[in-house]
XYZ file of N, CA and C in Angstrom:
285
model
N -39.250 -126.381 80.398
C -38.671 -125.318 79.599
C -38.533 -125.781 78.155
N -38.660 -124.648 77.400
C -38.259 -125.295 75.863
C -36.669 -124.857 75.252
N -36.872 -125.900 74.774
C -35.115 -125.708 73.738
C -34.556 -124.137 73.736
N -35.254 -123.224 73.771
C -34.927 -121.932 73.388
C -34.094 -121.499 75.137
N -34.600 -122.225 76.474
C -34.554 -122.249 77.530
C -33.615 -123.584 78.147
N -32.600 -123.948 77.124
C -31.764 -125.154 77.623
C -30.466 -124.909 78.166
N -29.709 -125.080 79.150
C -28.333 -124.780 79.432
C -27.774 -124.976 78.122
N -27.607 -125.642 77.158
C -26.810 -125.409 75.989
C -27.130 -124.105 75.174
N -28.198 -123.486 75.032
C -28.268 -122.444 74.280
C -27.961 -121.564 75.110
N -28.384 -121.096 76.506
C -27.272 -119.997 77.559
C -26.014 -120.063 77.760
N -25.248 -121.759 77.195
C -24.326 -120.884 77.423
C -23.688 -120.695 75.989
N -24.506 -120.862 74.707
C -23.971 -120.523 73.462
C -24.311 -118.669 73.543
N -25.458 -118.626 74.144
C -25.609 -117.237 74.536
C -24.486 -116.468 75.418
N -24.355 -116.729 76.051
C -23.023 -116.176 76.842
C -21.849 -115.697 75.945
N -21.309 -116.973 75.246
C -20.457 -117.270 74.641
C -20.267 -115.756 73.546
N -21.434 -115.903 72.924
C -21.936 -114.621 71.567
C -21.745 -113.709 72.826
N -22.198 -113.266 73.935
C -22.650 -111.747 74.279
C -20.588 -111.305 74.671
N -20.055 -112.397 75.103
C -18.482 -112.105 75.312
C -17.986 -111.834 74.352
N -17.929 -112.404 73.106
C -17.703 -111.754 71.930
C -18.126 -110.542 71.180
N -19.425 -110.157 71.464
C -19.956 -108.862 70.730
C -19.269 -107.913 71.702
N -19.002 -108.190 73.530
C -18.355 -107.449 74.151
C -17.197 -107.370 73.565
N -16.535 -107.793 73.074
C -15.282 -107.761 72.809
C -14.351 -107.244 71.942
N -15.914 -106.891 70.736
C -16.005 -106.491 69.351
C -15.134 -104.700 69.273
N -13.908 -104.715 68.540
C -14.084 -103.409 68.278
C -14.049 -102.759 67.214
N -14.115 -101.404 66.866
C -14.787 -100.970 65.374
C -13.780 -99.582 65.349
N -13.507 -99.107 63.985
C -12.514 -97.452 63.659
C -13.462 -97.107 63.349
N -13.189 -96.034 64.156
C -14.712 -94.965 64.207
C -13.147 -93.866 63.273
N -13.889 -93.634 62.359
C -12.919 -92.670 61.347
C -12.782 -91.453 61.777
N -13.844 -90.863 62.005
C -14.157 -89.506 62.663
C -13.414 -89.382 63.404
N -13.090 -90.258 64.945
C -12.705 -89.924 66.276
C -11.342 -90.426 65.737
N -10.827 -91.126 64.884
C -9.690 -91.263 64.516
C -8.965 -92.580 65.396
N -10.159 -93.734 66.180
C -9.802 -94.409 67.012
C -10.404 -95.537 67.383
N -10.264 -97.011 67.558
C -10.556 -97.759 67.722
C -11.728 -97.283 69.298
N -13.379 -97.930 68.713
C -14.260 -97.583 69.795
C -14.708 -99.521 69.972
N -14.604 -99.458 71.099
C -15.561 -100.424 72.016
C -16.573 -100.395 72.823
N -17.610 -101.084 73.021
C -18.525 -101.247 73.635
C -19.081 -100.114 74.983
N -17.684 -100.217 75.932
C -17.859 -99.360 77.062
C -17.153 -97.964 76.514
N -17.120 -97.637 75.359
C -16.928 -96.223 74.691
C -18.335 -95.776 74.218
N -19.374 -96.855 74.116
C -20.909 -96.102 73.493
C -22.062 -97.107 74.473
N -21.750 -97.834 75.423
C -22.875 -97.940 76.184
C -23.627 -97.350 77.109
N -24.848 -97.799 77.688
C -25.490 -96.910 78.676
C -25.090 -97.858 80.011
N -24.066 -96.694 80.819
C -23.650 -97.125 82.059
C -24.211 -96.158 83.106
N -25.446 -96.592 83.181
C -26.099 -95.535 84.347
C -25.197 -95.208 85.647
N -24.992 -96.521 86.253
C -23.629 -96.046 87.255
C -22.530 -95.474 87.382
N -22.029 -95.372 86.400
C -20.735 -94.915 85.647
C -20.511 -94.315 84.648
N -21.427 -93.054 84.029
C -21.405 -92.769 82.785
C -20.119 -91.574 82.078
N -19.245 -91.323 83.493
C -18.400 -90.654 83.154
C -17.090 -91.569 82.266
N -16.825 -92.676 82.944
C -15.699 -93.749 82.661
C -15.874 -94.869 82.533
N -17.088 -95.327 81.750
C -17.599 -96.500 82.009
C -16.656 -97.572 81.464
N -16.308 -98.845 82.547
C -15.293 -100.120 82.071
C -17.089 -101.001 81.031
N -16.132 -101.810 80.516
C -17.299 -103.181 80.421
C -18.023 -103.509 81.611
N -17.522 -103.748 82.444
C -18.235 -103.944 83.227
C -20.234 -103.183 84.082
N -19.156 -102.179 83.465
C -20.480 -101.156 83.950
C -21.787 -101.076 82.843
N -21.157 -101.626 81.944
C -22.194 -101.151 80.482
C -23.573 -102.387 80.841
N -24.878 -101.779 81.097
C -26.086 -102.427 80.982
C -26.200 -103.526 79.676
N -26.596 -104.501 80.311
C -26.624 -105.011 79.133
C -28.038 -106.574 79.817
N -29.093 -106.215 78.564
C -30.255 -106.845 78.931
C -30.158 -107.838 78.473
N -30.373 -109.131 79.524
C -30.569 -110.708 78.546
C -30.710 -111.813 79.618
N -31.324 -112.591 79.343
C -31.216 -113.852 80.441
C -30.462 -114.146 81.346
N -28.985 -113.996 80.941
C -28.030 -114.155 81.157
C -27.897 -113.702 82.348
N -28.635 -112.423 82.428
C -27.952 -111.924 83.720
C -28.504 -111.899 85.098
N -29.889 -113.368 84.823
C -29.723 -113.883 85.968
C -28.895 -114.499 86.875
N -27.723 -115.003 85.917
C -26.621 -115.644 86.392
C -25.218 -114.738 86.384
N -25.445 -113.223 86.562
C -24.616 -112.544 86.173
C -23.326 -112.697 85.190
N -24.178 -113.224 83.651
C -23.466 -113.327 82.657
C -22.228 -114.334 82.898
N -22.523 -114.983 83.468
C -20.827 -116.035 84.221
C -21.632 -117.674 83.992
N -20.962 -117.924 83.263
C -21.351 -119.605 82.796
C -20.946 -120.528 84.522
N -19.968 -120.262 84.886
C -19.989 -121.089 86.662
C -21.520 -121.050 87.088
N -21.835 -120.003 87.068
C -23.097 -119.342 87.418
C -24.362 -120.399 87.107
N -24.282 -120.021 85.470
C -24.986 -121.240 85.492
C -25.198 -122.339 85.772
N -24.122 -123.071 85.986
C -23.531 -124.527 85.918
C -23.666 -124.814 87.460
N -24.118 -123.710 88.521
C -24.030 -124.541 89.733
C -25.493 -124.792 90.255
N -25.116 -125.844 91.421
C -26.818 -126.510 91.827
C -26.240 -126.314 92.891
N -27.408 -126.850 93.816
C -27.255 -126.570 95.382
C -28.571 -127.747 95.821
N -27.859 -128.391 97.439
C -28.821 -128.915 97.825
C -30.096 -128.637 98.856
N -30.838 -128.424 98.351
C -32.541 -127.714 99.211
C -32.910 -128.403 100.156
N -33.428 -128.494 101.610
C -34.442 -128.945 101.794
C -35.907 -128.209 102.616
N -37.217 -128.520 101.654
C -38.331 -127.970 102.135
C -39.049 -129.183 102.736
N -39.030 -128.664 103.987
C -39.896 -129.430 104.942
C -39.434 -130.731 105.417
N -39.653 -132.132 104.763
C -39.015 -133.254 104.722
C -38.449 -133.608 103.175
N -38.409 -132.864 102.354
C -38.079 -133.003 101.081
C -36.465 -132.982 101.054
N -35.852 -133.777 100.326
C -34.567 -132.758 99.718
C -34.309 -133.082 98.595
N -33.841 -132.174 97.603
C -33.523 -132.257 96.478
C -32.371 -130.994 96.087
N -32.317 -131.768 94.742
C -30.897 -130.489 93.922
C -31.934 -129.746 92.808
N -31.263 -128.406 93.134
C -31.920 -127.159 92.524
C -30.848 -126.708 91.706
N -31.216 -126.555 90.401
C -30.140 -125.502 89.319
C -30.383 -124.691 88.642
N -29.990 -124.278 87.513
C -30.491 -123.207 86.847
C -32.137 -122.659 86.612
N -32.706 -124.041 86.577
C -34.010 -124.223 85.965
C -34.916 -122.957 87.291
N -34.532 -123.873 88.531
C -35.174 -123.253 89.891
C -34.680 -121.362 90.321
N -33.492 -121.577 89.592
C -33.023 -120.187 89.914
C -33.745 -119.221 89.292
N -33.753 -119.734 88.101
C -34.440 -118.862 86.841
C -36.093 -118.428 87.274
N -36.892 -119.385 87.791
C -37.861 -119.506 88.285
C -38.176 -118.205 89.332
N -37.451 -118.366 90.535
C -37.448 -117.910 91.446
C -36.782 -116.405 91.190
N -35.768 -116.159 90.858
C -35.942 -114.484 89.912
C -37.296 -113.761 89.364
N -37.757 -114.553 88.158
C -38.700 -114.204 87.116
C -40.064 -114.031 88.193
């Protein structure tokens, strides 16, 4: 993988996407502080959408946006092999 693909930049990525979630803005018009799950596309939920529901596209969410996520390995074994599998293999095996 390259640098652009390192556990340190996913989880500086993470880090930014919790914050832009977090971000909120005075919408003057509506006379009211708007956030994220006030203007995202929540296909599941588009009547009341929480954060949670709001789509949101990125690497990340192979690991459902949760740095634990990233951070865990597990031990494999194929055939007579065994080894530890982590992000790298997960990522793999999604894509």
């Amino acid at each position: 993988f390259s640098g652009v693909l390192s556990p340190e930049v996913l989880r500086l990525l993470l880090e930014l996407q919790e914050r832009l979630a977090a971000t909120t803005a005075w919408a003057p018009t509506a006379g009211k502080e708007v956030k994220l799950s006030d203007i995202c596309y929540a296909p599941l939920n588009p009547s009341e959408p929480t954060l949670g529901d709001c789509c949101v596209n990125s690497v990340t969410q192979y690991f459902q946006n949760n740095a634990s996520h990233l951070a865990m390995t597990a031990t494999q074994t194929v055939g007579k092999e065994t080894g530890t599998v982590d992000w790298r293999d997960h990522l793999i095996y999604c894509v």
